[in-house]
Coordinates of C-alpha atoms and ligand atoms in Angstrom, one line a residue:
M1 CA 34.0 -13.5 -0.6
Q2 CA 30.7 -12.7 0.9
Q3 CA 27.7 -13.7 -0.3
E4 CA 25.5 -11.1 -2.1
V5 CA 22.7 -10.7 -0.3
R6 CA 19.5 -11.8 -2.3
V7 CA 15.3 -11.2 -1.1
R8 CA 12.2 -12.0 -2.5
F9 CA 9.4 -10.5 -2.0
A10 CA 6.6 -13.6 -3.3
P11 CA 2.9 -11.9 -3.5
S12 CA -0.2 -14.2 -4.7
P13 CA -1.9 -12.8 -7.1
T14 CA -5.1 -13.1 -5.1
G15 CA -6.1 -9.8 -4.7
P16 CA -5.2 -6.0 -3.9
L17 CA -1.9 -6.3 -2.6
H18 CA -2.6 -5.0 1.5
I19 CA -0.4 -2.4 2.4
G20 CA 0.9 -4.9 5.0
G21 CA 2.2 -6.7 1.9
V22 CA 3.4 -2.8 0.8
R23 CA 5.4 -3.3 3.8
T24 CA 6.8 -6.2 3.6
A25 CA 7.6 -5.3 -0.1
L26 CA 9.6 -2.2 1.1
Y27 CA 11.0 -3.9 3.7
N28 CA 12.9 -6.4 1.5
Y29 CA 13.8 -3.6 -1.2
L30 CA 15.5 -1.2 1.7
F31 CA 17.9 -4.5 2.6
A32 CA 18.8 -5.8 -0.9
R33 CA 19.5 -1.7 -1.5
Q34 CA 21.3 -1.2 1.7
N35 CA 23.4 -4.7 1.3
G36 CA 23.9 -4.1 -2.6
G37 CA 21.9 -7.0 -2.9
K38 CA 19.0 -8.0 -5.4
M39 CA 15.3 -7.4 -4.7
I40 CA 13.4 -10.4 -6.7
L41 CA 9.6 -10.3 -7.2
R42 CA 8.0 -13.4 -7.6
I43 CA 4.2 -14.4 -8.4
E44 CA 3.3 -17.6 -6.8
D45 CA 0.2 -18.5 -8.2
T46 CA 0.0 -22.0 -7.6
D47 CA -3.4 -21.5 -6.1
S48 CA -5.6 -21.7 -9.4
Q49 CA -9.0 -21.2 -7.3
R50 CA -7.7 -18.2 -5.8
F51 CA -6.4 -16.3 -8.8
V52 CA -7.6 -13.0 -9.6
P53 CA -7.6 -11.5 -13.3
G54 CA -5.8 -8.2 -12.8
A55 CA -4.2 -8.7 -9.2
E56 CA -0.5 -9.1 -10.6
D57 CA -0.6 -5.8 -13.2
Y58 CA -2.1 -4.5 -9.7
I59 CA 1.3 -5.5 -8.1
N60 CA 3.6 -4.2 -10.1
E61 CA 1.4 -1.0 -10.5
A62 CA 1.7 -0.1 -6.8
L63 CA 5.5 -1.3 -6.6
A64 CA 6.2 1.1 -9.2
W65 CA 4.1 4.0 -8.0
L66 CA 6.4 3.5 -5.0
G67 CA 9.4 3.4 -5.7
I68 CA 9.9 -0.1 -4.9
G69 CA 12.2 -0.9 -7.8
I70 CA 12.5 -4.8 -9.0
D71 CA 16.0 -6.2 -10.1
E72 CA 14.5 -9.4 -11.0
G73 CA 10.8 -10.5 -12.0
V74 CA 8.3 -11.1 -14.3
R75 CA 8.7 -8.0 -16.4
E76 CA 12.5 -7.8 -16.0
G77 CA 13.7 -11.3 -16.4
G78 CA 16.9 -12.5 -14.9
P79 CA 19.1 -15.1 -14.5
Y80 CA 16.6 -17.8 -12.4
G81 CA 13.5 -17.4 -14.3
P82 CA 10.6 -17.5 -14.6
Y83 CA 9.8 -15.6 -11.9
K84 CA 6.3 -16.8 -12.4
Q85 CA 5.0 -20.2 -10.5
S86 CA 2.6 -20.9 -13.0
E87 CA 5.7 -21.6 -15.7
R88 CA 7.9 -23.4 -13.5
R89 CA 5.3 -27.0 -13.5
D90 CA 8.4 -29.0 -14.7
I91 CA 10.9 -27.8 -11.7
Y92 CA 8.5 -28.9 -9.1
R93 CA 7.7 -31.8 -10.7
E94 CA 11.3 -33.1 -11.0
H95 CA 11.4 -31.9 -7.3
V96 CA 8.5 -33.8 -6.0
K97 CA 10.2 -37.0 -7.8
M98 CA 13.2 -36.3 -5.6
L99 CA 11.2 -36.5 -2.4
L100 CA 9.3 -39.3 -3.6
D101 CA 12.4 -40.9 -4.7
N102 CA 14.5 -40.5 -1.4
G103 CA 11.3 -41.2 0.7
R104 CA 10.3 -38.2 2.1
A105 CA 6.8 -37.8 0.7
Y106 CA 4.4 -40.6 -0.4
I107 CA 1.1 -40.6 -2.9
A108 CA -2.0 -40.7 -1.5
F109 CA -4.8 -41.0 -3.2
D110 CA -8.2 -40.2 -0.7
T111 CA -10.6 -39.1 -1.8
P112 CA -12.3 -35.7 -0.5
E113 CA -14.9 -37.7 0.7
E114 CA -12.5 -40.5 2.5
L115 CA -11.2 -37.7 4.1
E116 CA -14.6 -36.3 5.2
A117 CA -15.5 -39.5 6.7
K118 CA -12.4 -39.7 8.5
R119 CA -12.7 -36.3 10.1
A120 CA -16.2 -37.4 10.9
A121 CA -15.4 -40.5 12.9
V122 CA -12.2 -39.6 14.8
A123 CA -11.2 -36.1 16.5
N124 CA -9.0 -34.2 15.7
F125 CA -7.8 -36.6 13.1
Q126 CA -4.1 -35.3 11.8
Y127 CA -3.2 -36.5 8.3
D128 CA 0.7 -38.1 10.0
A129 CA 2.4 -41.0 11.6
R130 CA 0.3 -42.0 13.3
T131 CA -2.5 -42.2 10.7
R132 CA -1.2 -42.6 7.8
G133 CA -0.8 -46.5 7.9
Q134 CA -4.7 -46.4 7.8
M135 CA -5.1 -44.6 4.7
R136 CA -4.8 -45.2 0.9
N137 CA -1.4 -44.3 0.1
S138 CA 1.5 -45.6 -1.5
L139 CA 2.9 -46.2 2.3
T140 CA -0.2 -48.7 2.8
L141 CA -0.7 -50.3 -0.9
P142 CA 1.4 -52.7 -3.0
A143 CA 3.3 -51.3 -5.6
D144 CA 1.5 -52.4 -8.6
E145 CA -1.4 -50.8 -7.1
V146 CA -0.5 -47.7 -6.7
K147 CA 1.1 -47.7 -10.8
R148 CA -2.2 -49.1 -11.6
L149 CA -4.3 -46.1 -10.0
I150 CA -2.3 -43.7 -12.1
D151 CA -2.2 -45.1 -15.3
A152 CA -6.2 -45.1 -14.4
G153 CA -5.9 -41.5 -14.3
E154 CA -7.1 -41.8 -10.8
K155 CA -6.4 -38.4 -9.2
Y156 CA -3.6 -38.3 -6.4
V157 CA -1.7 -36.3 -4.0
V158 CA 2.0 -35.6 -2.8
R159 CA 2.2 -35.6 0.8
F160 CA 5.2 -34.9 3.0
K161 CA 6.3 -37.8 5.0
I162 CA 7.2 -35.7 8.6
E163 CA 8.8 -37.8 11.3
P164 CA 7.4 -38.0 14.9
D165 CA 9.0 -37.1 17.7
Q166 CA 11.6 -34.5 15.9
Q167 CA 12.3 -31.3 17.4
V168 CA 12.4 -28.3 14.6
T169 CA 14.1 -24.9 15.1
V170 CA 13.4 -22.1 13.5
N171 CA 16.1 -19.3 13.6
D172 CA 14.7 -16.2 13.0
L173 CA 17.0 -13.2 13.2
L174 CA 13.8 -11.3 14.6
R175 CA 13.1 -14.1 17.5
G176 CA 15.5 -15.6 17.9
P177 CA 15.5 -19.5 17.8
V178 CA 11.4 -20.9 17.5
T179 CA 11.2 -24.6 18.4
I180 CA 8.1 -27.2 18.0
S181 CA 7.6 -30.9 17.9
S182 CA 7.1 -32.3 15.0
N183 CA 4.6 -34.5 15.9
V184 CA 2.0 -31.2 15.6
L185 CA 2.8 -31.2 11.8
D186 CA 0.6 -33.0 9.8
D187 CA 2.1 -34.9 6.4
K188 CA 1.0 -31.4 4.3
V189 CA -0.2 -31.9 0.4
L190 CA 3.2 -30.8 -1.6
Y191 CA 1.9 -31.5 -4.6
K192 CA -2.4 -31.9 -6.5
S193 CA -2.2 -33.9 -9.8
A194 CA -5.7 -33.0 -10.6
D195 CA -4.0 -29.0 -11.6
D196 CA -0.2 -30.5 -12.4
L197 CA 0.8 -28.2 -9.4
P198 CA 2.7 -27.9 -6.3
T199 CA 1.3 -26.4 -3.3
Y200 CA 2.5 -23.4 -1.8
H201 CA 4.2 -24.9 0.8
L202 CA 7.0 -26.8 -2.1
A203 CA 7.1 -24.1 -4.9
N204 CA 8.2 -21.3 -2.1
I205 CA 10.9 -23.9 -0.5
V206 CA 12.6 -24.7 -4.2
D207 CA 12.0 -21.4 -5.3
D208 CA 13.8 -19.3 -2.4
H209 CA 16.6 -22.5 -3.3
L210 CA 17.0 -22.0 -6.6
M211 CA 17.1 -18.7 -6.7
K212 CA 19.3 -18.1 -4.2
I213 CA 17.5 -16.3 -2.0
T214 CA 19.3 -15.4 0.8
H215 CA 16.6 -13.7 3.4
V216 CA 13.4 -14.6 3.4
I217 CA 11.5 -11.2 5.2
R218 CA 7.8 -11.8 5.4
G219 CA 5.0 -11.2 7.6
E220 CA 4.5 -13.0 10.8
E221 CA 1.2 -14.5 9.5
W222 CA 4.4 -17.3 7.8
L223 CA 5.3 -17.8 11.0
P224 CA 3.8 -21.0 11.7
S225 CA 4.9 -22.1 8.3
A226 CA 8.6 -22.0 8.9
P227 CA 9.1 -25.2 10.7
L228 CA 7.3 -27.2 7.8
H229 CA 9.7 -25.1 5.7
Q230 CA 12.3 -26.2 7.8
L231 CA 12.0 -29.5 7.5
L232 CA 11.8 -29.2 3.9
Y233 CA 15.1 -28.1 3.8
E234 CA 16.4 -30.7 5.7
A235 CA 14.5 -33.4 3.0
F236 CA 16.0 -31.7 -0.1
G237 CA 19.5 -31.5 1.3
W238 CA 19.4 -28.3 1.3
A239 CA 19.9 -27.8 5.2
D240 CA 23.7 -25.6 4.7
T241 CA 22.4 -23.0 2.6
A242 CA 18.6 -22.2 3.6
P243 CA 17.9 -18.7 4.0
R244 CA 17.8 -16.9 7.3
F245 CA 13.9 -16.1 8.4
V246 CA 12.9 -12.7 9.3
H247 CA 9.0 -12.7 10.1
L248 CA 8.2 -8.8 10.4
P249 CA 5.3 -8.2 13.2
L250 CA 1.8 -7.8 12.6
L251 CA 0.3 -4.3 11.3
L252 CA -2.8 -3.6 14.2
K253 CA -5.9 -2.1 14.0
P254 CA -5.2 1.8 14.7
D255 CA -7.6 1.7 17.8
G256 CA -7.2 -1.6 19.4
K257 CA -5.6 -5.3 19.6
G258 CA -5.7 -7.3 16.7
K259 CA -4.7 -7.0 13.1
L260 CA -5.5 -4.3 10.7
S261 CA -8.4 -4.9 8.4
K262 CA -10.3 -3.6 5.9
R263 CA -13.1 -2.8 7.9
D264 CA -11.0 -0.6 10.0
G265 CA -10.2 1.3 7.0
D266 CA -13.8 1.9 5.9
R267 CA -14.9 2.0 9.6
L268 CA -12.4 4.9 10.3
G269 CA -11.8 6.0 6.7
F270 CA -8.5 5.6 5.2
P271 CA -7.7 3.2 2.3
V272 CA -5.7 -0.5 3.1
F273 CA -4.4 -0.6 -0.3
P274 CA -1.9 1.2 -1.8
L275 CA -3.9 2.0 -5.3
E276 CA -7.4 1.9 -5.8
W277 CA -8.8 -1.7 -6.5
H278 CA -11.6 -2.5 -8.7
D279 CA -13.3 -6.1 -8.0
P280 CA -13.5 -8.1 -11.4
K281 CA -16.0 -9.9 -9.7
S282 CA -18.6 -8.2 -7.2
G283 CA -17.5 -4.9 -8.9
E284 CA -16.4 -3.3 -5.7
I285 CA -14.3 -0.6 -5.6
S286 CA -12.1 0.1 -2.9
S287 CA -9.8 3.3 -2.3
G288 CA -6.1 3.5 -2.4
Y289 CA -3.7 6.0 -1.5
R290 CA -2.7 7.4 -4.9
E291 CA -6.4 8.0 -5.5
R292 CA -6.7 9.5 -2.2
G293 CA -3.9 12.5 -2.8
Y294 CA -1.0 10.6 -1.1
I295 CA 2.5 11.3 -1.9
P296 CA 4.4 7.9 -2.6
Q297 CA 7.2 9.2 -0.6
A298 CA 5.2 10.0 2.1
V299 CA 3.1 6.8 2.2
V300 CA 6.7 4.9 1.8
N301 CA 8.3 6.7 4.7
F302 CA 5.1 6.2 6.7
L303 CA 5.2 2.2 6.5
A304 CA 8.7 1.9 7.0
L305 CA 8.2 3.2 10.5
L306 CA 5.4 0.7 10.9
G307 CA 7.3 -1.9 12.9
W308 CA 11.4 -0.2 12.7
N309 CA 12.7 2.5 13.7
P310 CA 16.0 4.7 12.9
G311 CA 17.4 4.5 16.4
D312 CA 16.7 8.0 17.2
D313 CA 14.2 10.1 16.8
T314 CA 14.2 10.8 12.7
E315 CA 11.1 11.2 11.0
I316 CA 11.4 12.3 8.1
M317 CA 13.6 10.3 6.1
S318 CA 13.9 10.3 2.0
M319 CA 14.1 6.0 0.4
D320 CA 17.4 7.2 0.2
E321 CA 18.1 7.9 3.7
L322 CA 15.8 4.9 4.9
I323 CA 18.3 2.4 2.8
S324 CA 21.4 3.8 4.6
K325 CA 19.6 3.4 8.0
F326 CA 17.2 0.7 8.0
S327 CA 18.5 -2.4 9.9
L328 CA 16.8 -5.8 11.1
D329 CA 18.5 -5.1 14.5
H330 CA 16.1 -2.0 15.0
C331 CA 12.7 -4.1 13.4
S332 CA 10.7 -4.7 16.6
K333 CA 8.6 -8.0 16.9
A334 CA 5.8 -6.4 18.5
G335 CA 2.6 -5.3 16.3
A336 CA 2.6 -1.9 15.2
K337 CA -0.2 0.5 15.3
F338 CA -1.2 1.5 12.2
A339 CA -2.0 5.2 13.0
Y340 CA -2.8 6.4 10.1
E341 CA -3.5 9.9 11.2
K342 CA 0.5 9.5 11.2
G343 CA 0.5 8.9 7.8
L344 CA -1.7 12.1 6.7
W345 CA 0.9 13.9 8.8
F346 CA 3.8 12.8 6.6
N347 CA 1.7 13.7 3.7
H348 CA 1.3 17.1 5.5
K349 CA 5.2 17.6 5.5
Y350 CA 6.0 15.7 2.3
L351 CA 3.1 18.0 0.4
Q352 CA 5.0 21.1 1.7
E353 CA 8.0 20.3 0.9
L354 CA 7.1 19.2 -3.4
P355 CA 7.9 22.2 -5.8
D356 CA 4.9 23.9 -6.9
E357 CA 5.2 22.7 -10.4
E358 CA 4.9 19.1 -9.1
L359 CA 2.0 19.8 -6.9
A360 CA 0.5 21.2 -9.5
R361 CA 0.9 18.5 -11.5
Q362 CA -0.2 16.1 -9.3
F363 CA -3.4 18.9 -8.7
R364 CA -4.1 19.0 -12.4
P365 CA -6.5 15.3 -12.3
V366 CA -8.1 16.8 -9.0
L367 CA -9.3 19.6 -10.7
E368 CA -10.4 17.7 -13.9
A369 CA -12.5 15.8 -11.1
H370 CA -14.5 18.6 -10.3
G371 CA -15.5 19.7 -13.5
V372 CA -13.0 22.3 -13.8
N373 CA -10.6 21.9 -17.1
P374 CA -6.6 22.9 -16.0
A375 CA -5.7 23.9 -19.5
D376 CA -8.1 26.9 -19.1
F377 CA -5.5 28.5 -16.3
S378 CA -1.8 29.1 -17.2
D379 CA 0.7 26.6 -15.5
E380 CA 1.6 29.6 -13.4
Y381 CA -1.6 30.9 -12.2
I382 CA -2.4 26.9 -11.1
Q383 CA 1.1 26.5 -9.4
K384 CA 0.7 29.6 -7.3
A385 CA -3.0 28.8 -6.5
V386 CA -1.6 25.8 -5.0
A387 CA 1.4 27.1 -3.1
M388 CA -0.4 29.5 -1.2
V389 CA -3.3 27.0 0.1
K390 CA -0.9 24.1 0.4
G391 CA 0.1 24.9 4.1
R392 CA -3.9 23.9 4.6
A393 CA -3.7 20.6 3.1
N394 CA -2.9 17.3 4.3
L395 CA -3.5 15.2 0.9
V396 CA -3.2 16.8 -2.7
T397 CA -7.0 15.9 -2.7
D398 CA -7.4 18.5 0.0
L399 CA -6.0 21.4 -2.3
W400 CA -9.5 21.6 -4.3
D401 CA -11.5 22.5 -0.8
Q402 CA -8.6 25.1 -0.4
A403 CA -8.2 26.7 -3.7
R404 CA -11.3 25.9 -5.8
F405 CA -12.7 29.8 -5.3
F406 CA -9.5 30.4 -7.9
F407 CA -11.2 28.0 -10.1
V408 CA -14.7 28.8 -9.8
A409 CA -16.2 31.8 -8.4
P410 CA -18.7 31.0 -5.4
T411 CA -22.5 30.9 -5.8
E412 CA -23.2 30.6 -1.9
Y413 CA -22.1 33.0 0.4
E414 CA -21.1 31.8 3.9
A415 CA -25.0 33.2 5.7
K416 CA -23.0 33.4 9.4
S417 CA -20.3 35.9 7.9
V418 CA -22.7 37.8 5.3
K419 CA -24.6 38.4 8.9
K420 CA -21.8 39.6 10.6
R421 CA -20.3 41.5 7.8
W422 CA -23.0 42.0 4.9
S423 CA -25.2 45.2 5.2
E424 CA -26.5 48.0 2.9
D425 CA -23.7 50.1 2.8
T426 CA -21.7 47.3 1.3
P427 CA -22.5 47.1 -2.3
A428 CA -21.8 51.0 -2.8
I429 CA -18.3 50.4 -0.9
L430 CA -17.0 47.4 -2.2
R431 CA -17.5 49.0 -5.8
A432 CA -15.8 52.1 -4.4
M433 CA -12.6 50.0 -4.2
I434 CA -12.9 48.0 -7.3
E435 CA -12.6 51.5 -8.5
Q436 CA -9.4 52.4 -6.3
L437 CA -8.3 49.2 -7.6
R438 CA -8.5 49.7 -11.1
A439 CA -6.9 52.7 -10.6
L440 CA -4.0 51.5 -9.7
P441 CA -0.8 50.6 -12.2
N442 CA -0.8 47.0 -10.7
L443 CA -1.9 44.4 -8.5
E444 CA 0.9 43.7 -6.2
S445 CA 0.0 42.6 -2.9
K446 CA 1.8 44.9 -1.2
P447 CA 1.5 48.6 -2.2
T448 CA -2.2 47.3 -3.1
E449 CA -2.8 46.9 0.3
D450 CA -1.0 49.5 1.8
V451 CA -3.0 52.1 -0.9
I452 CA -6.5 50.0 -0.1
L453 CA -6.5 50.1 3.9
A454 CA -5.5 53.9 3.7
W455 CA -8.1 54.0 1.8
I456 CA -10.6 52.7 4.3
A457 CA -8.9 54.4 6.8
D458 CA -9.6 57.9 5.4
K459 CA -13.1 56.7 4.5
G460 CA -13.6 56.0 8.1
Y461 CA -15.0 52.4 7.0
H462 CA -14.7 49.1 9.0
L463 CA -11.4 47.9 8.0
G464 CA -12.8 44.4 9.1
N465 CA -16.1 44.3 7.6
T466 CA -15.2 46.0 4.4
M467 CA -12.1 43.5 3.9
N468 CA -14.5 40.4 4.4
A469 CA -17.5 41.3 2.5
L470 CA -14.7 41.2 -0.3
R471 CA -13.7 38.0 1.2
L472 CA -17.2 36.7 0.7
A473 CA -17.6 38.1 -2.5
V474 CA -14.1 36.5 -3.9
V475 CA -14.4 33.1 -2.0
G476 CA -17.5 32.5 -0.7
E477 CA -16.8 32.4 2.8
C478 CA -14.3 34.1 5.8
K479 CA -11.0 31.4 5.4
G480 CA -8.1 31.3 2.6
P481 CA -5.1 33.2 1.7
H482 CA -4.1 36.8 2.4
M483 CA -6.7 38.7 -0.1
F484 CA -4.2 41.0 -1.6
D485 CA -2.2 37.6 -2.9
I486 CA -5.5 36.3 -4.1
I487 CA -6.6 39.6 -6.0
E488 CA -2.7 39.8 -7.5
L489 CA -3.1 36.2 -8.9
M490 CA -6.7 36.4 -9.5
G491 CA -6.6 40.3 -11.5
L492 CA -9.3 42.9 -11.6
D493 CA -11.8 41.6 -13.9
P494 CA -13.0 37.8 -12.0
V495 CA -12.7 40.2 -8.5
A496 CA -14.7 42.7 -10.1
E497 CA -17.3 40.6 -11.5
R498 CA -17.9 38.6 -8.3
V499 CA -17.8 41.3 -6.5
E500 CA -21.1 42.4 -8.3
A501 CA -22.1 38.9 -8.7
A502 CA -22.4 38.9 -4.7
I503 CA -24.1 42.4 -4.9
A504 CA -27.0 40.5 -6.8
N505 CA -26.9 37.3 -5.0
I506 CA -26.8 38.3 -1.3
K507 CA -30.3 38.8 0.1
L508 CA -30.6 40.7 3.2
P509 CA -33.2 40.1 5.7
Q510 CA -35.4 42.8 5.3
Ligands
LIG1 N1 3.2 -16.5 -1.6 C1 2.8 -16.3 0.1 C2 2.1 -14.9 0.4 O1 1.0 -14.4 -0.3 C3 4.6 -15.9 0.1 C4 4.4 -16.0 2.0 C5 6.1 -16.4 1.7 O2 7.2 -14.6 2.1 O3 6.8 -17.2 1.9 O4 2.8 -13.8 0.6

């Protein structure tokens, strides 16, 4: 029987999830779904110094917003829980003891000051096979002394005893075998008695094993840890069932080399976080894709193509299509430029496809943010208004600029167009046009247009000036959807009021 594919996303709750982390989660999810496997969310909170309140909720909310489903996790439960590392102390303690008992780890009492002094005295000091004999640990101290120190409550760490002169090979599915010498590795700390917690390395390995993870798909920044992890699997006797590794390429700056950073986003004006983040300590607010007006499916589509391609030039793909097309063979190992403008393009495309009802639903909070009460307008009105302008919008928030005049009357009139289109005769012409409109049985766009254009021609008025003057009065500037569509939707009274307001407000130069 083929083994069930089990992958995990294992973030540390040290702040908002970075967009690169979101891509890692997405690839894990696509791989799991494609193989009919399981997606596990494990919270790696063993670093108590870096723990940030709210970060775990943020991770859950971000994944839910994007439609990245979790099969087993803190909220979902599952057969291999708990899924939060701080709740698994007993398990780690037991595993640390296994390594101490089989001689693959040892206890070290060196204080931070002692280590500091050693580093100052010895250039490039590394705690390893060459130096551990000079340090204060269970390999150099008599057993009864070790016991006495522990009983006396002396703080200690457990270190991994790395054998020198070994070739360590990591088989990365993207990168092929990567071999290094164990001499470059130091005796990593696996456990600290001070907070009775393991370090990332031990907890990560133990959990991947116990949770029966088959593939570790994570960012390239974890590649340097992989040889150590390989040695840990061997030390536990788990090498045969060790997961396969996939280290995804870095996300790079949009305009150059180097890793994408929050500063790039600030500089070029795009978010690097899925949701807005309020830093609990500094109070700083970082923008998020959701609040900027992105559609989650568009963000998913955009991220999926940063480091993977479907083998042809298809770009628009739903989550289901991504699941069926995804393959590790088409993942690249070269860094992926974070072309955020392409993200806008995707959003534009998705926005056009959203049903008007849904678009209107997403637009309501934008209206509120601009001081408009959506309840003052019918659902149908809001839907028709957004439908008319969406072709010019990339983001849901862009709809405001395009559609604001449907909700608030202009108070200013674009000066250049006033100069070009408004003259002494304009008030009388516009008032007469309103009377023409009032005489019609309804304001259906096309028949109204026919009548009004015929009237303008009959009177010998200038078509462009007349229609643009009306547009100035209603919209405030010479842009926007077809004028007769606007009139049909708004109805005569608001249009007539705006014409009067414009006549009162527009001052012609004397
Ligand atoms: N806790 C690590 C992180 O924050 C997990 C790395 C891994 O996936 O092994 O990304």
